[in-house]
Amino acid sequence: AFVYYSDDEGQTWDRSDNDIIGWPDDGRHGIYPTEEPTVAETKDGRLLMFSRSTLGRVLESWSDDDGGTWTRGLPNELCNSYSPVRLRTIPSTGDLHCVWNQVTPEEILAGYRRSRLTSAISGDGGKTWEHFTTLDCADPLDKSPVQKPDSTIEFVVSRQDCGELPDNFCIYRYPNICYVGDTAYISHDRETFKIPGSPQRQHVLRAIPIDWLYDDSRSDLSLSNDVSAAAAAAAGEDIED
């Protein structure tokens, strides 16, 4: 990945001095892509980039000069499939907010690489993460808010043949976040593969009080995976191919 940044409200743009590559263990295990990056500013003015990778972790890179140069992409402690991540700064608190597909290597191999969607918050500029909340989760998976990555960092993708899909199998992908007042608006796609004519997709927009995302007693905010029933209950809402 690389970055273009502007210091004049988008009138002109400059390219970062270096590219960002995945470089775990000082390159001893190869070079990995940093794809579909997302960037947020920390309380101390630095820039933090998250990107998806094939290492079963979120890759992170830092810039101390407003995007001119970046560190190499290194895996952090957030387990993730080869799926996009969304990183934002909550305006009212300055804390970092991440929404992403938090899945373990075992779940990735079994075909569930986008079958859990999680929210987490960092109050220390991305050093540690807390207030994990399950936003969506496929029925066969554990809805516990925190999933631990393997201690071994290595290449992992889904098997070619994962067998028959279970009932109400869903995937959740491409999250986005914006904030208005004390509410976080989180959007993403929900898709099921068990309805005739599948896959079928819902475009979901959820309005969640920001306080709820800090409330550990609300660690499960997942929706029903009966997509047909959910669409029928939503006045005027459509499921489309």
Coordinates of N, CA and C in Angstrom, one line a residue:
A1 N 0.8 -1.2 0.0 CA 0.0 0.0 0.0 C 0.9 1.2 0.0
F2 N 0.3 2.4 -0.4 CA 1.0 3.6 -0.2 C -0.1 4.7 0.0
V3 N 0.3 5.9 0.3 CA -0.6 7.0 0.8 C -0.4 8.2 -0.1
Y4 N -1.5 8.8 -0.4 CA -1.5 10.2 -0.9 C -2.1 11.1 0.2
Y5 N -1.4 12.2 0.5 CA -1.9 13.1 1.5 C -2.0 14.6 1.0
S6 N -2.8 15.4 1.5 CA -3.0 16.7 1.1 C -2.9 17.7 2.3
D7 N -2.2 18.8 2.2 CA -2.1 19.8 3.3 C -2.8 21.0 2.9
D8 N -3.6 21.0 1.8 CA -4.3 22.2 1.4 C -5.7 21.9 1.0
E9 N -6.4 21.1 1.8 CA -7.8 20.8 1.6 C -8.1 20.2 0.3
G10 N -7.1 19.3 -0.2 CA -7.4 18.5 -1.4 C -7.0 19.2 -2.7
Q11 N -6.5 20.4 -2.6 CA -6.1 21.1 -3.9 C -4.9 20.4 -4.6
T12 N -3.9 20.0 -3.8 CA -2.8 19.2 -4.3 C -2.5 18.0 -3.4
W13 N -1.8 17.1 -4.0 CA -1.6 15.8 -3.2 C -0.1 15.4 -3.4
D14 N 0.4 14.8 -2.3 CA 1.8 14.3 -2.3 C 1.7 12.8 -2.0
R15 N 2.6 12.0 -2.6 CA 2.7 10.6 -2.3 C 3.6 10.4 -1.2
S16 N 3.3 9.4 -0.3 CA 4.2 9.0 0.8 C 5.6 8.6 0.2
D17 N 6.6 8.8 1.0 CA 8.0 8.5 0.6 C 8.3 7.0 0.4
N18 N 7.5 6.2 1.1 CA 7.8 4.8 1.0 C 6.4 4.0 0.9
D19 N 6.5 2.8 0.4 CA 5.4 1.9 0.4 C 5.3 1.2 1.7
I20 N 4.1 0.7 2.0 CA 3.9 -0.1 3.2 C 3.7 -1.6 2.9
I21 N 4.5 -2.4 3.4 CA 4.4 -3.9 3.1 C 4.3 -4.6 4.4
G22 N 3.7 -5.8 4.4 CA 3.7 -6.7 5.5 C 5.0 -7.3 5.7
W23 N 5.6 -7.2 6.9 CA 7.0 -7.6 7.2 C 7.1 -8.2 8.5
P24 N 6.4 -9.4 8.8 CA 6.5 -10.0 10.1 C 7.9 -10.6 10.3
D25 N 8.3 -10.6 11.6 CA 9.5 -11.3 12.0 C 10.7 -10.9 11.1
D26 N 10.8 -9.6 10.9 CA 11.9 -9.0 10.1 C 12.1 -9.7 8.7
G27 N 11.0 -10.1 8.1 CA 11.0 -10.7 6.8 C 11.4 -12.1 6.7
R28 N 11.6 -12.8 7.9 CA 12.0 -14.2 7.8 C 11.0 -15.1 7.3
H29 N 9.7 -14.7 7.3 CA 8.6 -15.5 6.8 C 8.0 -14.9 5.5
G30 N 8.8 -14.0 4.8 CA 8.3 -13.5 3.6 C 7.7 -12.1 3.7
I31 N 7.2 -11.6 2.6 CA 6.6 -10.3 2.5 C 5.1 -10.5 2.2
Y32 N 4.3 -9.7 2.9 CA 2.8 -9.9 2.7 C 2.2 -8.6 2.3
P33 N 1.1 -8.7 1.6 CA 0.4 -7.4 1.1 C -0.3 -6.7 2.3
T34 N -0.5 -5.4 2.2 CA -1.3 -4.6 3.1 C -2.4 -4.0 2.2
E35 N -3.5 -4.7 2.3 CA -4.6 -4.3 1.3 C -5.8 -3.6 2.0
E36 N -6.5 -2.7 1.2 CA -7.6 -2.0 1.7 C -7.4 -1.3 3.0
P37 N -6.3 -0.5 3.1 CA -6.0 0.2 4.4 C -7.0 1.2 4.8
T38 N -7.0 1.4 6.1 CA -7.8 2.4 6.7 C -7.0 3.2 7.8
V39 N -7.2 4.5 7.9 CA -6.3 5.3 8.7 C -7.1 6.2 9.6
A40 N -6.5 6.3 10.9 CA -7.1 7.2 11.8 C -6.0 8.0 12.6
E41 N -6.4 9.1 13.1 CA -5.4 9.9 13.9 C -5.6 9.6 15.4
T42 N -4.5 9.4 16.1 CA -4.5 9.2 17.5 C -4.5 10.5 18.3
K43 N -4.7 10.4 19.6 CA -4.7 11.6 20.4 C -3.4 12.4 20.4
D44 N -2.3 11.7 20.2 CA -1.0 12.4 20.2 C -0.6 12.9 18.8
G45 N -1.6 12.8 17.8 CA -1.3 13.4 16.5 C -0.7 12.5 15.5
R46 N -0.4 11.2 15.9 CA 0.2 10.3 15.0 C -0.9 9.7 14.1
L47 N -0.5 9.0 13.0 CA -1.5 8.3 12.2 C -1.3 6.8 12.3
L48 N -2.4 6.1 12.5 CA -2.3 4.7 12.5 C -3.1 4.1 11.4
M49 N -2.4 3.2 10.7 CA -3.1 2.5 9.5 C -3.3 1.0 9.9
F50 N -4.5 0.5 9.6 CA -4.8 -0.9 9.7 C -5.1 -1.4 8.3
S51 N -4.7 -2.6 8.0 CA -5.0 -3.2 6.7 C -5.2 -4.7 6.9
R52 N -5.9 -5.3 5.9 CA -6.1 -6.7 6.0 C -4.9 -7.5 5.5
S53 N -4.8 -8.7 5.9 CA -3.7 -9.5 5.4 C -4.1 -11.0 5.4
T54 N -3.2 -11.9 5.0 CA -3.4 -13.3 5.0 C -2.6 -14.0 6.1
L55 N -2.4 -13.2 7.2 CA -1.6 -13.7 8.3 C -2.5 -14.0 9.5
G56 N -3.8 -13.9 9.4 CA -4.7 -14.2 10.5 C -4.7 -13.1 11.5
R57 N -4.1 -11.9 11.2 CA -4.0 -10.8 12.1 C -4.3 -9.5 11.3
V58 N -4.7 -8.4 12.0 CA -4.7 -7.1 11.4 C -3.2 -6.6 11.3
L59 N -2.8 -6.0 10.2 CA -1.5 -5.4 10.1 C -1.6 -3.9 10.4
E60 N -0.6 -3.4 11.1 CA -0.7 -2.0 11.5 C 0.7 -1.3 11.1
S61 N 0.5 0.0 10.7 CA 1.7 0.8 10.3 C 1.5 2.2 10.9
W62 N 2.6 2.9 11.2 CA 2.5 4.2 11.9 C 3.2 5.2 11.1
S63 N 2.7 6.5 11.2 CA 3.3 7.6 10.6 C 3.4 8.7 11.7
D64 N 4.6 9.2 11.8 CA 4.9 10.3 12.8 C 5.0 11.7 12.1
D65 N 4.8 11.7 10.8 CA 5.0 13.0 10.1 C 3.9 13.3 9.1
D66 N 2.7 13.0 9.6 CA 1.4 13.4 8.9 C 1.3 12.6 7.5
G67 N 1.8 11.4 7.5 CA 1.6 10.6 6.3 C 2.8 10.6 5.3
G68 N 3.8 11.3 5.6 CA 5.0 11.3 4.7 C 5.7 10.0 4.6
T69 N 6.0 9.4 5.8 CA 6.6 8.1 5.8 C 5.9 7.2 6.8
W70 N 6.0 5.9 6.6 CA 5.3 4.9 7.3 C 6.2 3.8 7.7
T71 N 5.9 3.2 8.9 CA 6.6 2.0 9.3 C 6.2 0.8 8.5
R72 N 6.9 -0.3 8.5 CA 6.5 -1.5 7.9 C 5.3 -2.1 8.6
G73 N 4.5 -2.8 7.8 CA 3.2 -3.4 8.4 C 3.5 -4.6 9.2
L74 N 3.1 -4.5 10.5 CA 3.4 -5.6 11.4 C 2.1 -6.1 12.0
P75 N 1.9 -7.4 12.2 CA 0.7 -7.9 12.8 C 0.5 -7.5 14.2
N76 N -0.7 -7.1 14.6 CA -1.0 -6.8 16.0 C -1.8 -7.9 16.6
E77 N -2.5 -7.6 17.7 CA -3.1 -8.7 18.5 C -4.6 -8.9 18.1
L78 N -5.1 -8.3 17.1 CA -6.4 -8.4 16.6 C -6.5 -9.5 15.6
C79 N -7.1 -10.6 15.8 CA -7.2 -11.7 14.8 C -8.2 -11.3 13.8
N80 N -7.9 -11.7 12.5 CA -8.7 -11.2 11.4 C -8.4 -12.1 10.2
S81 N -9.4 -12.3 9.4 CA -9.2 -13.0 8.1 C -8.8 -12.0 7.1
Y82 N -8.7 -12.5 5.8 CA -8.3 -11.6 4.7 C -9.5 -10.8 4.3
S83 N -9.9 -9.8 5.2 CA -11.1 -9.1 5.1 C -10.9 -7.6 5.5
P84 N -11.6 -6.7 5.0 CA -11.3 -5.3 5.2 C -11.7 -4.9 6.7
V85 N -10.9 -3.9 7.2 CA -11.1 -3.4 8.5 C -11.5 -1.9 8.4
R86 N -12.2 -1.4 9.4 CA -12.6 0.0 9.4 C -12.1 0.6 10.8
L87 N -11.2 1.6 10.7 CA -10.6 2.3 11.8 C -11.1 3.7 11.8
R88 N -11.6 4.2 12.9 CA -12.0 5.6 13.0 C -11.6 6.2 14.4
T89 N -11.7 7.5 14.5 CA -11.5 8.2 15.8 C -12.9 8.7 16.2
I90 N -13.3 8.4 17.4 CA -14.6 8.8 18.0 C -14.4 10.3 18.3
P91 N -15.2 11.2 17.7 CA -14.9 12.7 17.9 C -15.1 13.1 19.4
S92 N -16.1 12.5 20.0 CA -16.4 13.0 21.4 C -15.4 12.5 22.5
T93 N -14.6 11.5 22.2 CA -13.7 11.0 23.2 C -12.2 11.0 22.7
G94 N -12.0 11.0 21.4 CA -10.7 10.9 20.8 C -10.2 9.5 20.8
D95 N -10.9 8.6 21.3 CA -10.5 7.2 21.3 C -10.6 6.6 19.9
L96 N -9.8 5.5 19.6 CA -9.9 4.8 18.4 C -11.0 3.8 18.4
H97 N -11.6 3.6 17.3 CA -12.8 2.6 17.2 C -12.5 1.8 16.0
C98 N -12.5 0.5 16.2 CA -12.3 -0.5 15.1 C -13.5 -1.4 14.9
V99 N -13.9 -1.6 13.7 CA -15.0 -2.6 13.4 C -14.4 -3.5 12.3
W100 N -14.4 -4.8 12.5 CA -13.7 -5.7 11.6 C -14.2 -7.1 11.8
N101 N -13.8 -8.0 10.9 CA -14.1 -9.4 11.0 C -13.1 -10.1 11.9
Q102 N -13.5 -10.3 13.1 CA -12.7 -11.0 14.1 C -12.9 -12.5 14.1
V103 N -12.1 -13.2 13.4 CA -12.2 -14.7 13.3 C -10.8 -15.3 13.5
T104 N -10.9 -16.5 14.0 CA -9.6 -17.3 14.3 C -9.2 -18.0 13.1
P105 N -7.9 -18.5 13.1 CA -7.4 -19.3 11.9 C -8.3 -20.5 11.7
E106 N -8.7 -21.2 12.8 CA -9.5 -22.4 12.6 C -10.9 -22.0 11.9
E107 N -11.5 -20.9 12.3 CA -12.7 -20.5 11.7 C -12.5 -20.1 10.2
I108 N -11.4 -19.5 9.9 CA -11.0 -19.1 8.5 C -10.9 -20.4 7.7
L109 N -10.2 -21.4 8.2 CA -10.1 -22.7 7.4 C -11.4 -23.3 7.2
A110 N -12.3 -23.2 8.1 CA -13.7 -23.8 8.0 C -14.6 -23.0 7.1
G111 N -14.2 -21.9 6.6 CA -15.1 -21.1 5.7 C -15.8 -19.9 6.3
Y112 N -15.4 -19.6 7.6 CA -16.1 -18.5 8.3 C -15.4 -17.2 8.3
R113 N -14.6 -16.9 7.3 CA -13.7 -15.8 7.4 C -14.4 -14.4 7.5
R114 N -15.7 -14.3 7.2 CA -16.4 -13.1 7.4 C -17.7 -13.3 8.2
S115 N -17.7 -14.2 9.1 CA -18.9 -14.7 9.8 C -19.0 -14.2 11.2
R116 N -18.1 -13.2 11.6 CA -18.3 -12.5 12.9 C -17.8 -11.1 12.6
L117 N -18.6 -10.1 13.1 CA -18.3 -8.7 13.0 C -18.2 -8.1 14.4
T118 N -17.1 -7.5 14.7 CA -16.8 -7.1 16.1 C -16.4 -5.6 16.1
S119 N -16.8 -4.9 17.2 CA -16.4 -3.6 17.5 C -15.4 -3.6 18.7
A120 N -14.4 -2.7 18.7 CA -13.5 -2.6 19.9 C -13.0 -1.2 19.9
I121 N -12.6 -0.8 21.1 CA -12.2 0.6 21.3 C -10.8 0.6 22.0
S122 N -10.0 1.6 21.6 CA -8.7 1.8 22.2 C -8.6 3.2 22.8
G123 N -8.3 3.3 24.1 CA -8.1 4.6 24.7 C -6.7 5.0 24.8
D124 N -5.8 4.2 24.4 CA -4.3 4.5 24.5 C -3.6 4.6 23.1
G125 N -4.4 5.0 22.1 CA -3.7 5.2 20.8 C -3.4 3.9 20.1
G126 N -4.1 2.9 20.3 CA -3.9 1.6 19.6 C -3.0 0.6 20.2
K127 N -2.5 1.0 21.4 CA -1.6 0.0 22.1 C -2.3 -1.2 22.6
T128 N -3.5 -1.0 23.2 CA -4.3 -2.0 23.7 C -5.8 -1.8 23.3
W129 N -6.6 -2.9 23.2 CA -8.0 -2.8 22.8 C -8.9 -3.3 23.9
E130 N -10.1 -2.7 24.1 CA -11.0 -3.2 25.1 C -12.4 -2.9 24.6
H131 N -13.4 -3.2 25.5 CA -14.8 -2.9 25.1 C -15.2 -3.6 23.8
F132 N -14.8 -4.9 23.7 CA -15.2 -5.7 22.6 C -16.7 -6.0 22.5
T133 N -17.3 -5.8 21.4 CA -18.7 -6.0 21.2 C -19.0 -6.8 20.0
T134 N -19.7 -7.9 20.1 CA -20.1 -8.7 18.9 C -21.3 -8.0 18.2
L135 N -21.1 -7.5 17.0 CA -22.2 -6.8 16.2 C -23.0 -7.8 15.4
D136 N -22.3 -8.8 14.9 CA -23.0 -9.8 14.1 C -22.2 -11.1 14.2
C137 N -22.9 -12.3 14.1 CA -22.1 -13.5 14.2 C -23.0 -14.7 13.6
A138 N -22.4 -15.5 12.8 CA -23.0 -16.6 12.3 C -23.4 -17.6 13.4
D139 N -24.6 -18.3 13.2 CA -25.1 -19.1 14.3 C -24.1 -20.2 14.8
P140 N -23.3 -20.9 13.9 CA -22.5 -21.9 14.4 C -21.3 -21.4 15.2
L141 N -21.0 -20.1 15.2 CA -19.8 -19.6 15.9 C -20.1 -19.1 17.3
D142 N -19.0 -19.1 18.1 CA -19.1 -18.6 19.4 C -19.3 -17.1 19.4
K143 N -20.3 -16.6 20.1 CA -20.5 -15.1 20.1 C -19.7 -14.4 21.2
S144 N -18.8 -15.0 21.8 CA -18.0 -14.3 22.8 C -17.3 -13.1 22.1
P145 N -17.2 -12.0 22.8 CA -16.7 -10.8 22.1 C -15.2 -10.8 21.8
V146 N -14.4 -11.5 22.5 CA -13.0 -11.6 22.3 C -12.6 -12.9 21.8
Q147 N -11.9 -12.9 20.6 CA -11.3 -14.2 20.1 C -9.8 -14.0 20.0
K148 N -9.1 -15.0 20.5 CA -7.7 -14.9 20.6 C -7.0 -15.5 19.4
P149 N -6.0 -14.8 18.8 CA -5.3 -15.3 17.6 C -4.3 -16.4 18.0
D150 N -3.9 -17.2 17.1 CA -2.9 -18.2 17.3 C -1.6 -17.4 17.7
S151 N -0.8 -18.1 18.5 CA 0.5 -17.5 18.9 C 1.5 -17.5 17.7
T152 N 1.3 -18.5 16.8 CA 2.1 -18.6 15.6 C 1.5 -17.7 14.5
I153 N 2.3 -16.9 13.9 CA 1.8 -16.0 12.8 C 2.2 -16.6 11.5
E154 N 1.3 -17.0 10.7 CA 1.6 -17.7 9.4 C 0.4 -17.5 8.5
F155 N 0.7 -17.8 7.2 CA -0.3 -17.7 6.2 C -1.5 -18.6 6.4
V156 N -2.7 -18.0 6.3 CA -3.9 -18.8 6.5 C -5.1 -18.2 5.6
V157 N -5.7 -19.1 4.8 CA -6.8 -18.8 4.0 C -7.8 -19.9 4.1
S158 N -9.0 -19.7 3.6 CA -10.0 -20.8 3.7 C -9.7 -22.0 2.8
R159 N -10.1 -23.1 3.2 CA -10.0 -24.3 2.3 C -10.8 -24.2 1.1
Q160 N -10.4 -24.8 0.0 CA -11.2 -24.8 -1.2 C -12.6 -25.4 -1.0
D161 N -12.7 -26.5 -0.3 CA -14.0 -27.2 -0.1 C -14.2 -27.2 1.4
C162 N -15.2 -26.5 1.9 CA -15.5 -26.4 3.3 C -16.8 -27.2 3.7
G163 N -17.3 -28.1 2.7 CA -18.4 -28.9 3.0 C -19.7 -28.1 2.9
E164 N -20.8 -28.7 3.4 CA -22.1 -28.1 3.3 C -22.3 -27.0 4.2
L165 N -22.9 -25.9 3.8 CA -23.1 -24.7 4.6 C -24.2 -25.0 5.6
P166 N -24.0 -24.6 6.9 CA -25.1 -24.8 7.9 C -26.2 -23.8 7.6
D167 N -27.4 -24.1 8.3 CA -28.5 -23.2 8.2 C -28.2 -21.8 8.7
N168 N -28.8 -20.9 8.0 CA -28.6 -19.5 8.4 C -27.2 -19.0 8.4
F169 N -26.4 -19.7 7.5 CA -25.0 -19.2 7.3 C -25.0 -17.8 6.8
C170 N -24.3 -16.9 7.4 CA -24.2 -15.5 7.0 C -22.7 -15.0 7.0
I171 N -22.5 -14.1 6.1 CA -21.3 -13.3 6.2 C -21.6 -11.8 6.3
Y172 N -20.6 -11.1 6.9 CA -20.8 -9.7 7.2 C -19.5 -9.0 6.7
R173 N -19.7 -8.0 5.8 CA -18.5 -7.5 5.2 C -18.6 -6.0 4.9
Y174 N -17.4 -5.4 4.7 CA -17.2 -4.0 4.3 C -18.0 -3.1 5.3
P175 N -17.6 -3.1 6.6 CA -18.2 -2.1 7.5 C -17.7 -0.7 7.3
N176 N -18.5 0.2 7.7 CA -18.2 1.6 7.7 C -18.8 2.3 9.0
I177 N -18.2 3.4 9.4 CA -18.7 4.0 10.6 C -18.7 5.5 10.4
C178 N -19.7 6.2 10.9 CA -19.7 7.6 11.1 C -20.4 8.0 12.4
Y179 N -20.2 9.2 12.9 CA -20.7 9.6 14.2 C -21.5 10.9 14.1
V180 N -22.6 10.9 14.7 CA -23.4 12.1 14.8 C -23.9 12.3 16.2
G181 N -23.4 13.3 16.9 CA -23.8 13.5 18.3 C -23.3 12.3 19.1
D182 N -24.2 11.7 19.8 CA -23.8 10.6 20.7 C -24.1 9.3 20.1
T183 N -24.3 9.2 18.8 CA -24.6 8.0 18.1 C -23.6 7.6 17.1
A184 N -23.3 6.3 17.1 CA -22.4 5.7 16.0 C -23.3 5.0 15.0
Y185 N -23.1 5.4 13.7 CA -23.9 4.8 12.6 C -22.9 3.8 11.9
I186 N -23.2 2.5 12.0 CA -22.4 1.4 11.5 C -23.1 0.8 10.4
S187 N -22.5 0.7 9.2 CA -23.2 0.1 8.1 C -22.3 -1.1 7.6
H188 N -22.9 -2.1 7.0 CA -22.2 -3.2 6.4 C -23.2 -4.1 5.6
D189 N -22.7 -5.0 4.9 CA -23.5 -5.9 4.1 C -23.7 -7.2 5.0
R190 N -24.9 -7.8 4.9 CA -25.1 -9.1 5.5 C -25.6 -10.0 4.3
E191 N -25.0 -11.1 4.2 CA -25.3 -12.0 3.1 C -25.6 -13.4 3.6
T192 N -26.6 -14.1 3.0 CA -26.8 -15.5 3.3 C -26.8 -16.3 2.1
F193 N -26.4 -17.6 2.2 CA -26.3 -18.5 1.1 C -27.2 -19.6 1.2
K194 N -28.3 -19.5 2.0 CA -29.2 -20.7 2.2 C -30.6 -20.4 1.7
I195 N -30.8 -19.3 1.0 CA -32.1 -19.0 0.5 C -32.0 -19.2 -1.0
P196 N -33.1 -19.8 -1.6 CA -33.1 -20.0 -3.1 C -32.7 -18.7 -3.8
G197 N -31.9 -18.9 -4.8 CA -31.4 -17.8 -5.6 C -30.2 -17.1 -4.9
S198 N -29.7 -17.7 -3.8 CA -28.6 -17.1 -3.0 C -27.4 -16.9 -3.9
P199 N -26.4 -16.1 -3.5 CA -26.4 -15.3 -2.2 C -27.3 -14.1 -2.3
Q200 N -27.9 -13.7 -1.2 CA -28.8 -12.6 -1.2 C -28.2 -11.7 -0.1
R201 N -28.5 -10.4 -0.3 CA -27.7 -9.4 0.5 C -28.7 -8.4 1.1
Q202 N -28.4 -8.1 2.4 CA -29.1 -6.9 3.0 C -28.0 -5.8 3.2
H203 N -28.3 -4.6 3.0 CA -27.5 -3.5 3.3 C -28.0 -2.9 4.6
V204 N -27.2 -3.0 5.7 CA -27.6 -2.8 7.0 C -27.0 -1.4 7.5
L205 N -27.9 -0.6 8.1 CA -27.4 0.6 8.8 C -27.9 0.6 10.2
R206 N -27.0 0.6 11.2 CA -27.4 0.5 12.6 C -27.0 1.8 13.3
A207 N -27.9 2.3 14.1 CA -27.7 3.4 14.9 C -27.5 2.9 16.4
I208 N -26.3 3.0 16.9 CA -25.9 2.5 18.2 C -25.4 3.6 19.1
P209 N -26.0 3.9 20.2 CA -25.4 4.9 21.1 C -24.0 4.6 21.4
I210 N -23.2 5.6 21.3 CA -21.7 5.4 21.6 C -21.5 4.8 23.0
D211 N -22.3 5.3 23.9 CA -22.1 4.7 25.3 C -22.2 3.2 25.3
W212 N -23.1 2.7 24.5 CA -23.3 1.2 24.4 C -22.0 0.5 24.1
L213 N -21.2 1.1 23.2 CA -19.9 0.5 22.7 C -18.9 0.5 23.8
Y214 N -19.1 1.3 24.9 CA -18.2 1.3 26.0 C -18.7 0.4 27.1
D215 N -19.9 -0.1 27.0 CA -20.6 -0.8 28.1 C -20.4 -2.3 27.9
D216 N -19.6 -2.9 28.7 CA -19.2 -4.3 28.6 C -20.4 -5.2 28.9
S217 N -21.4 -4.7 29.5 CA -22.6 -5.5 29.8 C -23.4 -5.7 28.5
R218 N -23.1 -4.9 27.5 CA -23.8 -5.0 26.2 C -22.8 -5.6 25.1
S219 N -22.1 -6.7 25.5 CA -21.1 -7.2 24.6 C -21.6 -8.0 23.4
D220 N -23.0 -8.3 23.4 CA -23.6 -9.0 22.3 C -24.7 -8.2 21.7
L221 N -24.5 -7.5 20.6 CA -25.5 -6.7 19.9 C -25.8 -7.3 18.5
S222 N -25.6 -8.6 18.4 CA -25.8 -9.3 17.2 C -27.2 -9.4 16.8
L223 N -27.5 -9.4 15.5 CA -28.8 -9.5 14.9 C -29.2 -10.9 14.6
S224 N -30.5 -11.2 14.3 CA -30.9 -12.5 13.9 C -30.3 -12.8 12.6
N225 N -30.0 -14.1 12.4 CA -29.5 -14.5 11.1 C -30.6 -15.1 10.1
D226 N -31.8 -15.1 10.6 CA -32.9 -15.5 9.7 C -33.2 -14.3 8.8
V227 N -32.5 -14.2 7.7 CA -32.5 -13.1 6.8 C -33.9 -12.9 6.2
S228 N -34.6 -13.9 5.8 CA -35.9 -13.8 5.3 C -36.9 -13.1 6.2
A229 N -36.9 -13.6 7.5 CA -37.7 -13.1 8.5 C -37.4 -11.6 8.8
A230 N -36.1 -11.3 8.9 CA -35.6 -10.0 9.2 C -36.1 -9.0 8.1
A231 N -36.0 -9.4 6.8 CA -36.4 -8.6 5.7 C -37.9 -8.4 5.7
A232 N -38.6 -9.4 6.0 CA -40.1 -9.3 6.0 C -40.6 -8.4 7.1
A233 N -39.8 -8.3 8.2 CA -40.2 -7.5 9.4 C -39.8 -6.0 9.2
A234 N -38.9 -5.8 8.2 CA -38.5 -4.4 8.0 C -39.3 -3.7 7.0
A235 N -40.2 -2.8 7.4 CA -41.1 -2.2 6.4 C -40.3 -1.5 5.3
G236 N -40.7 -1.9 4.1 CA -40.1 -1.2 2.9 C -38.7 -1.7 2.6
E237 N -38.1 -2.6 3.4 CA -36.7 -3.0 3.1 C -36.7 -4.2 2.2
D238 N -35.7 -4.2 1.3 CA -35.6 -5.3 0.3 C -34.4 -6.1 0.6
I239 N -34.5 -7.4 0.2 CA -33.2 -8.2 0.1 C -33.0 -8.3 -1.4
E240 N -31.8 -8.0 -1.8 CA -31.5 -8.0 -3.2 C -30.3 -8.9 -3.5
D241 N -30.2 -9.3 -4.7 CA -29.1 -10.2 -5.2 C -27.8 -9.4 -5.2

